[in-house]
Amino acid sequence: DGGITQSPKYLFRKEGQNVTLSCEQNLNHDAMYWYRQDPGQGLRLIYYSQIVNDFQKGDIAEGYSVSREKKESFPLTVTSAQKNPTAFYLCASSIKGDRLEAFFGQGTRLTVV
Amino acid sequence: AQSVTQLGSHVSVSEGALVLLRCNYSSSVPPYLFWYVQYPNQGLQLLLKYTTGATLVKGINGFEAEFKKSETSFHLTKPSAHMSDAAEYFCAVSVGGTSYGKLTFGQGTILTVHP
């Protein structure tokens, strides 16, 4: 089945540690996105990439980093510079053309203690 | 820049009653509009979308929405609520073009359905 796989589903880390969230898609989609979700704030865009080896900052990129070495993969690193990293993180992908919508993974809930 | 406002962070209805979730948008160019649904600790699932053409769009699970340019609105409706409709709903806007797939979301509306 085609889809977007995020792992792990739950992640616990100590304050000050970097952590990497995985996102893989087998939909052959061109673009991939990372969103952060906090209660009552909707989803906010962290980073996105429309082509391999290129990515752009979203609205809340500070404290995060990404890479896009393969079309299928778009890992997100939450660094120690992110002041409030506890959140639900959603990865999405989309295809060029008329469809326009984004397809989402199941999310990773990161808790920093 | 575009923005989305969802009126009402919580909506409660009885089973069988009309569901109306409100969404207003702001966009400097013709918008593309979406409604997504999210169940607890899950990703988002597309309910329906408006791109061009007919302004009344039908989606999955009996939902529909109407694009009203004059009111800058894209409200989501369902004639008869079911218990399984209880979830959080997000309205989103895109400007398309080179920004395909890049969405700006509203704050979300939690729908509760009472027996």
PDB file of C-alpha atoms in Angstrom:
ATOM      1  CA  ASP A   1       0.000   0.000   0.000  1.00  0.00           C
ATOM      2  CA  GLY A   2       1.228   3.489  -0.835  1.00  0.00           C
ATOM      3  CA  GLY A   3       1.471   5.953   1.976  1.00  0.00           C
ATOM      4  CA  ILE A   4       3.503   8.044   4.360  1.00  0.00           C
ATOM      5  CA  THR A   5       5.202   6.370   7.296  1.00  0.00           C
ATOM      6  CA  GLN A   6       6.314   8.307  10.333  1.00  0.00           C
ATOM      7  CA  SER A   7       8.354   6.710  13.062  1.00  0.00           C
ATOM      8  CA  PRO A   8       8.330   6.373  15.925  1.00  0.00           C
ATOM      9  CA  LYS A   9       4.731   7.100  16.954  1.00  0.00           C
ATOM     10  CA  TYR A  10       5.801   8.189  20.452  1.00  0.00           C
ATOM     11  CA  LEU A  11       9.187   9.607  21.394  1.00  0.00           C
ATOM     12  CA  PHE A  12      10.547  10.702  24.744  1.00  0.00           C
ATOM     13  CA  ARG A  13      13.748  12.681  25.086  1.00  0.00           C
ATOM     14  CA  LYS A  14      15.594  14.522  27.782  1.00  0.00           C
ATOM     15  CA  GLU A  15      15.857  18.291  27.593  1.00  0.00           C
ATOM     16  CA  GLY A  16      18.932  19.422  25.668  1.00  0.00           C
ATOM     17  CA  GLN A  17      19.147  16.363  23.428  1.00  0.00           C
ATOM     18  CA  ASN A  18      18.727  16.466  19.682  1.00  0.00           C
ATOM     19  CA  VAL A  19      16.197  14.021  18.248  1.00  0.00           C
ATOM     20  CA  THR A  20      15.398  12.975  14.674  1.00  0.00           C
ATOM     21  CA  LEU A  21      11.915  12.104  13.446  1.00  0.00           C
ATOM     22  CA  SER A  22      11.620   9.873  10.425  1.00  0.00           C
ATOM     23  CA  CYS A  23       9.284  10.366   7.460  1.00  0.00           C
ATOM     24  CA  GLU A  24       9.217   8.071   4.431  1.00  0.00           C
ATOM     25  CA  GLN A  25       6.779   8.063   1.506  1.00  0.00           C
ATOM     26  CA  ASN A  26       6.307   5.584  -1.345  1.00  0.00           C
ATOM     27  CA  LEU A  27       3.789   7.696  -3.263  1.00  0.00           C
ATOM     28  CA  ASN A  28       6.436   9.102  -5.611  1.00  0.00           C
ATOM     29  CA  HIS A  29       5.408  12.578  -4.488  1.00  0.00           C
ATOM     30  CA  ASP A  30       7.630  15.508  -5.333  1.00  0.00           C
ATOM     31  CA  ALA A  31       7.111  17.642  -2.245  1.00  0.00           C
ATOM     32  CA  MET A  32       7.293  16.867   1.451  1.00  0.00           C
ATOM     33  CA  TYR A  33       6.388  18.945   4.490  1.00  0.00           C
ATOM     34  CA  TRP A  34       6.757  19.010   8.253  1.00  0.00           C
ATOM     35  CA  TYR A  35       4.034  20.538  10.410  1.00  0.00           C
ATOM     36  CA  ARG A  36       3.873  21.042  14.137  1.00  0.00           C
ATOM     37  CA  GLN A  37       0.523  20.743  15.918  1.00  0.00           C
ATOM     38  CA  ASP A  38      -0.240  22.246  19.328  1.00  0.00           C
ATOM     39  CA  PRO A  39      -3.704  22.256  20.949  1.00  0.00           C
ATOM     40  CA  GLY A  40      -5.828  25.168  19.733  1.00  0.00           C
ATOM     41  CA  GLN A  41      -3.218  26.391  17.246  1.00  0.00           C
ATOM     42  CA  GLY A  42      -3.885  24.259  14.222  1.00  0.00           C
ATOM     43  CA  LEU A  43      -0.908  23.115  12.178  1.00  0.00           C
ATOM     44  CA  ARG A  44       2.097  25.308  11.563  1.00  0.00           C
ATOM     45  CA  LEU A  45       4.629  24.701   8.796  1.00  0.00           C
ATOM     46  CA  ILE A  46       8.209  24.014   9.915  1.00  0.00           C
ATOM     47  CA  TYR A  47      10.040  23.132   6.671  1.00  0.00           C
ATOM     48  CA  TYR A  48       9.166  21.929   3.214  1.00  0.00           C
ATOM     49  CA  SER A  49      10.988  20.512   0.221  1.00  0.00           C
ATOM     50  CA  GLN A  50       9.811  20.413  -3.370  1.00  0.00           C
ATOM     51  CA  ILE A  51      12.867  18.720  -4.838  1.00  0.00           C
ATOM     52  CA  VAL A  52      15.726  16.530  -3.691  1.00  0.00           C
ATOM     53  CA  ASN A  53      18.635  18.404  -2.084  1.00  0.00           C
ATOM     54  CA  ASP A  54      16.567  21.563  -1.651  1.00  0.00           C
ATOM     55  CA  PHE A  55      14.307  22.735   1.173  1.00  0.00           C
ATOM     56  CA  GLN A  56      12.724  25.932   2.432  1.00  0.00           C
ATOM     57  CA  LYS A  57      11.926  27.323   5.865  1.00  0.00           C
ATOM     58  CA  GLY A  58       8.320  27.509   6.898  1.00  0.00           C
ATOM     59  CA  ASP A  59       6.767  29.744   9.519  1.00  0.00           C
ATOM     60  CA  ILE A  60       8.440  28.234  12.597  1.00  0.00           C
ATOM     61  CA  ALA A  61      11.794  26.831  11.436  1.00  0.00           C
ATOM     62  CA  GLU A  62      13.903  28.035  14.376  1.00  0.00           C
ATOM     63  CA  GLY A  63      15.346  25.135  16.356  1.00  0.00           C
ATOM     64  CA  TYR A  64      14.679  22.576  13.610  1.00  0.00           C
ATOM     65  CA  SER A  65      16.718  21.171  10.720  1.00  0.00           C
ATOM     66  CA  VAL A  66      15.902  18.881   7.785  1.00  0.00           C
ATOM     67  CA  SER A  67      17.555  17.093   4.876  1.00  0.00           C
ATOM     68  CA  ARG A  68      16.235  15.748   1.593  1.00  0.00           C
ATOM     69  CA  GLU A  69      18.846  13.385   0.195  1.00  0.00           C
ATOM     70  CA  LYS A  70      16.285  11.037  -1.352  1.00  0.00           C
ATOM     71  CA  LYS A  71      12.885  11.715  -2.866  1.00  0.00           C
ATOM     72  CA  GLU A  72      11.271   9.230  -0.467  1.00  0.00           C
ATOM     73  CA  SER A  73      12.711  10.571   2.782  1.00  0.00           C
ATOM     74  CA  PHE A  74      12.488  13.860   4.689  1.00  0.00           C
ATOM     75  CA  PRO A  75      13.802  13.500   8.279  1.00  0.00           C
ATOM     76  CA  LEU A  76      13.298  16.287  10.810  1.00  0.00           C
ATOM     77  CA  THR A  77      15.790  16.982  13.591  1.00  0.00           C
ATOM     78  CA  VAL A  78      14.550  18.808  16.659  1.00  0.00           C
ATOM     79  CA  THR A  79      17.619  20.473  18.131  1.00  0.00           C
ATOM     80  CA  SER A  80      18.355  21.655  21.646  1.00  0.00           C
ATOM     81  CA  ALA A  81      17.790  25.222  20.371  1.00  0.00           C
ATOM     82  CA  GLN A  82      14.045  24.572  20.078  1.00  0.00           C
ATOM     83  CA  LYS A  83      12.641  26.135  23.255  1.00  0.00           C
ATOM     84  CA  ASN A  84       9.414  24.182  23.493  1.00  0.00           C
ATOM     85  CA  PRO A  85       9.749  20.962  21.492  1.00  0.00           C
ATOM     86  CA  THR A  86       6.949  18.931  23.089  1.00  0.00           C
ATOM     87  CA  ALA A  87       4.278  18.654  20.364  1.00  0.00           C
ATOM     88  CA  PHE A  88       2.647  16.423  17.769  1.00  0.00           C
ATOM     89  CA  TYR A  89       4.634  16.419  14.513  1.00  0.00           C
ATOM     90  CA  LEU A  90       3.021  15.615  11.181  1.00  0.00           C
ATOM     91  CA  CYS A  91       4.750  14.850   7.912  1.00  0.00           C
ATOM     92  CA  ALA A  92       2.933  15.328   4.619  1.00  0.00           C
ATOM     93  CA  SER A  93       3.588  15.003   0.901  1.00  0.00           C
ATOM     94  CA  SER A  94       2.024  16.236  -2.291  1.00  0.00           C
ATOM     95  CA  ILE A  95       2.389  15.874  -6.030  1.00  0.00           C
ATOM     96  CA  LYS A  96       2.888  18.580  -8.630  1.00  0.00           C
ATOM     97  CA  GLY A  97      -0.099  19.384 -10.740  1.00  0.00           C
ATOM     98  CA  ASP A  98      -3.792  19.905 -10.207  1.00  0.00           C
ATOM     99  CA  ARG A  99      -4.472  17.823  -7.133  1.00  0.00           C
ATOM    100  CA  LEU A 100      -2.963  20.348  -4.719  1.00  0.00           C
ATOM    101  CA  GLU A 101      -3.881  18.596  -1.498  1.00  0.00           C
ATOM    102  CA  ALA A 102      -1.359  17.217   0.973  1.00  0.00           C
ATOM    103  CA  PHE A 103      -1.387  13.631   2.229  1.00  0.00           C
ATOM    104  CA  PHE A 104      -0.455  13.095   5.857  1.00  0.00           C
ATOM    105  CA  GLY A 105       1.358  10.501   7.920  1.00  0.00           C
ATOM    106  CA  GLN A 106       0.068   9.311  11.293  1.00  0.00           C
ATOM    107  CA  GLY A 107       2.259  11.651  13.285  1.00  0.00           C
ATOM    108  CA  THR A 108       4.926  11.445  15.971  1.00  0.00           C
ATOM    109  CA  ARG A 109       4.195  12.679  19.482  1.00  0.00           C
ATOM    110  CA  LEU A 110       7.400  14.052  20.970  1.00  0.00           C
ATOM    111  CA  THR A 111       7.619  14.613  24.701  1.00  0.00           C
ATOM    112  CA  VAL A 112      10.673  16.277  26.189  1.00  0.00           C
ATOM    113  CA  VAL A 113      11.207  15.775  29.907  1.00  0.00           C
TER     114      VAL A 113
ATOM    115  CA  ALA B   1      -0.257  35.988   2.493  1.00  0.00           C
ATOM    116  CA  GLN B   2      -3.285  33.881   3.237  1.00  0.00           C
ATOM    117  CA  SER B   3      -5.027  33.057   6.512  1.00  0.00           C
ATOM    118  CA  VAL B   4      -7.901  30.938   7.776  1.00  0.00           C
ATOM    119  CA  THR B   5     -10.282  31.535  10.659  1.00  0.00           C
ATOM    120  CA  GLN B   6     -12.496  28.800  12.011  1.00  0.00           C
ATOM    121  CA  LEU B   7     -15.335  30.191  14.082  1.00  0.00           C
ATOM    122  CA  GLY B   8     -15.856  28.115  17.199  1.00  0.00           C
ATOM    123  CA  SER B   9     -13.148  25.912  18.652  1.00  0.00           C
ATOM    124  CA  HIS B  10     -15.812  23.477  19.925  1.00  0.00           C
ATOM    125  CA  VAL B  11     -19.149  22.534  18.358  1.00  0.00           C
ATOM    126  CA  SER B  12     -21.587  20.130  19.977  1.00  0.00           C
ATOM    127  CA  VAL B  13     -24.566  18.530  18.205  1.00  0.00           C
ATOM    128  CA  SER B  14     -26.982  15.706  18.833  1.00  0.00           C
ATOM    129  CA  GLU B  15     -26.889  12.570  16.721  1.00  0.00           C
ATOM    130  CA  GLY B  16     -29.058  13.158  13.651  1.00  0.00           C
ATOM    131  CA  ALA B  17     -28.776  16.948  13.818  1.00  0.00           C
ATOM    132  CA  LEU B  18     -27.253  19.237  11.224  1.00  0.00           C
ATOM    133  CA  VAL B  19     -23.509  19.774  11.429  1.00  0.00           C
ATOM    134  CA  LEU B  20     -22.223  23.242  10.475  1.00  0.00           C
ATOM    135  CA  LEU B  21     -18.541  24.099  10.881  1.00  0.00           C
ATOM    136  CA  ARG B  22     -17.567  27.604   9.840  1.00  0.00           C
ATOM    137  CA  CYS B  23     -14.468  28.662   7.925  1.00  0.00           C
ATOM    138  CA  ASN B  24     -13.502  32.071   6.579  1.00  0.00           C
ATOM    139  CA  TYR B  25     -10.356  32.731   4.623  1.00  0.00           C
ATOM    140  CA  SER B  26      -8.223  35.599   3.473  1.00  0.00           C
ATOM    141  CA  SER B  27      -6.225  35.371   0.274  1.00  0.00           C
ATOM    142  CA  SER B  28      -4.825  37.879  -2.195  1.00  0.00           C
ATOM    143  CA  VAL B  29      -5.201  35.414  -5.069  1.00  0.00           C
ATOM    144  CA  PRO B  30      -7.938  32.900  -5.935  1.00  0.00           C
ATOM    145  CA  PRO B  31      -7.733  30.316  -3.193  1.00  0.00           C
ATOM    146  CA  TYR B  32      -7.826  26.565  -3.143  1.00  0.00           C
ATOM    147  CA  LEU B  33      -9.715  25.368  -0.069  1.00  0.00           C
ATOM    148  CA  PHE B  34      -9.699  22.137   1.889  1.00  0.00           C
ATOM    149  CA  TRP B  35     -11.347  20.464   4.843  1.00  0.00           C
ATOM    150  CA  TYR B  36      -9.473  17.773   6.741  1.00  0.00           C
ATOM    151  CA  VAL B  37     -10.574  15.552   9.626  1.00  0.00           C
ATOM    152  CA  GLN B  38      -8.360  14.268  12.422  1.00  0.00           C
ATOM    153  CA  TYR B  39      -9.164  11.522  14.905  1.00  0.00           C
ATOM    154  CA  PRO B  40      -7.223  11.416  18.212  1.00  0.00           C
ATOM    155  CA  ASN B  41      -3.512  10.730  17.773  1.00  0.00           C
ATOM    156  CA  GLN B  42      -3.940  10.245  14.031  1.00  0.00           C
ATOM    157  CA  GLY B  43      -2.869  12.089  10.927  1.00  0.00           C
ATOM    158  CA  LEU B  44      -5.187  14.237   8.828  1.00  0.00           C
ATOM    159  CA  GLN B  45      -7.567  12.808   6.230  1.00  0.00           C
ATOM    160  CA  LEU B  46      -8.897  14.896   3.362  1.00  0.00           C
ATOM    161  CA  LEU B  47     -12.683  15.321   3.476  1.00  0.00           C
ATOM    162  CA  LEU B  48     -13.125  17.532   0.422  1.00  0.00           C
ATOM    163  CA  LYS B  49     -11.521  20.293  -1.604  1.00  0.00           C
ATOM    164  CA  TYR B  50     -12.426  23.234  -3.796  1.00  0.00           C
ATOM    165  CA  THR B  51     -10.057  24.105  -6.632  1.00  0.00           C
ATOM    166  CA  THR B  52     -12.062  25.454  -9.565  1.00  0.00           C
ATOM    167  CA  GLY B  53     -15.491  24.918 -11.083  1.00  0.00           C
ATOM    168  CA  ALA B  54     -18.588  24.035  -9.084  1.00  0.00           C
ATOM    169  CA  THR B  55     -18.728  25.951  -5.834  1.00  0.00           C
ATOM    170  CA  LEU B  56     -20.639  23.241  -3.963  1.00  0.00           C
ATOM    171  CA  VAL B  57     -18.307  20.345  -3.368  1.00  0.00           C
ATOM    172  CA  LYS B  58     -19.171  16.967  -1.947  1.00  0.00           C
ATOM    173  CA  GLY B  59     -16.761  14.898   0.073  1.00  0.00           C
ATOM    174  CA  ILE B  60     -16.521  11.667   1.942  1.00  0.00           C
ATOM    175  CA  ASN B  61     -18.809  10.548   4.766  1.00  0.00           C
ATOM    176  CA  GLY B  62     -21.712  12.731   3.582  1.00  0.00           C
ATOM    177  CA  PHE B  63     -19.967  16.081   4.109  1.00  0.00           C
ATOM    178  CA  GLU B  64     -20.188  18.970   1.699  1.00  0.00           C
ATOM    179  CA  ALA B  65     -18.975  22.569   1.583  1.00  0.00           C
ATOM    180  CA  GLU B  66     -19.820  25.629  -0.461  1.00  0.00           C
ATOM    181  CA  PHE B  67     -17.272  28.170  -1.656  1.00  0.00           C
ATOM    182  CA  LYS B  68     -18.737  31.684  -1.388  1.00  0.00           C
ATOM    183  CA  LYS B  69     -16.322  34.215  -2.799  1.00  0.00           C
ATOM    184  CA  SER B  70     -18.399  37.226  -1.785  1.00  0.00           C
ATOM    185  CA  GLU B  71     -18.394  36.068   1.835  1.00  0.00           C
ATOM    186  CA  THR B  72     -14.839  34.614   1.739  1.00  0.00           C
ATOM    187  CA  SER B  73     -16.290  31.496   3.324  1.00  0.00           C
ATOM    188  CA  PHE B  74     -16.065  27.737   2.936  1.00  0.00           C
ATOM    189  CA  HIS B  75     -18.364  26.291   5.588  1.00  0.00           C
ATOM    190  CA  LEU B  76     -18.614  22.523   6.084  1.00  0.00           C
ATOM    191  CA  THR B  77     -22.008  20.872   6.515  1.00  0.00           C
ATOM    192  CA  LYS B  78     -23.551  17.463   6.997  1.00  0.00           C
ATOM    193  CA  PRO B  79     -27.338  17.021   7.163  1.00  0.00           C
ATOM    194  CA  SER B  80     -27.354  14.364   9.880  1.00  0.00           C
ATOM    195  CA  ALA B  81     -24.565  13.840  12.413  1.00  0.00           C
ATOM    196  CA  HIS B  82     -23.367  10.375  13.322  1.00  0.00           C
ATOM    197  CA  MET B  83     -21.447   9.401  16.428  1.00  0.00           C
ATOM    198  CA  SER B  84     -18.483   8.488  14.236  1.00  0.00           C
ATOM    199  CA  ASP B  85     -18.240  12.132  13.072  1.00  0.00           C
ATOM    200  CA  ALA B  86     -16.799  13.149  16.445  1.00  0.00           C
ATOM    201  CA  ALA B  87     -13.303  14.405  15.631  1.00  0.00           C
ATOM    202  CA  GLU B  88     -11.333  17.597  15.034  1.00  0.00           C
ATOM    203  CA  TYR B  89     -11.846  19.374  11.730  1.00  0.00           C
ATOM    204  CA  PHE B  90      -9.404  21.694  10.002  1.00  0.00           C
ATOM    205  CA  CYS B  91     -10.017  24.159   7.208  1.00  0.00           C
ATOM    206  CA  ALA B  92      -6.995  25.011   5.063  1.00  0.00           C
ATOM    207  CA  VAL B  93      -6.106  27.270   2.146  1.00  0.00           C
ATOM    208  CA  SER B  94      -3.477  27.079  -0.569  1.00  0.00           C
ATOM    209  CA  VAL B  95      -2.597  29.455  -3.373  1.00  0.00           C
ATOM    210  CA  GLY B  96      -1.481  26.650  -5.672  1.00  0.00           C
ATOM    211  CA  GLY B  97       1.107  27.251  -8.385  1.00  0.00           C
ATOM    212  CA  THR B  98       4.603  26.733  -7.055  1.00  0.00           C
ATOM    213  CA  SER B  99       3.077  26.521  -3.559  1.00  0.00           C
ATOM    214  CA  TYR B 100       1.218  23.294  -4.392  1.00  0.00           C
ATOM    215  CA  GLY B 101       0.520  21.253  -1.296  1.00  0.00           C
ATOM    216  CA  LYS B 102       1.687  24.024   1.026  1.00  0.00           C
ATOM    217  CA  LEU B 103      -1.287  24.703   3.241  1.00  0.00           C
ATOM    218  CA  THR B 104      -2.223  27.340   5.791  1.00  0.00           C
ATOM    219  CA  PHE B 105      -4.519  25.882   8.433  1.00  0.00           C
ATOM    220  CA  GLY B 106      -7.179  27.240  10.723  1.00  0.00           C
ATOM    221  CA  GLN B 107      -7.066  26.565  14.442  1.00  0.00           C
ATOM    222  CA  GLY B 108      -9.368  23.570  14.227  1.00  0.00           C
ATOM    223  CA  THR B 109     -12.893  22.831  15.480  1.00  0.00           C
ATOM    224  CA  ILE B 110     -13.585  19.905  17.771  1.00  0.00           C
ATOM    225  CA  LEU B 111     -16.945  18.323  16.955  1.00  0.00           C
ATOM    226  CA  THR B 112     -18.736  16.447  19.724  1.00  0.00           C
ATOM    227  CA  VAL B 113     -21.784  14.319  18.888  1.00  0.00           C
ATOM    228  CA  HIS B 114     -24.208  13.445  21.688  1.00  0.00           C
ATOM    229  CA  PRO B 115     -26.495  10.387  21.580  1.00  0.00           C
TER     230      PRO B 115
END
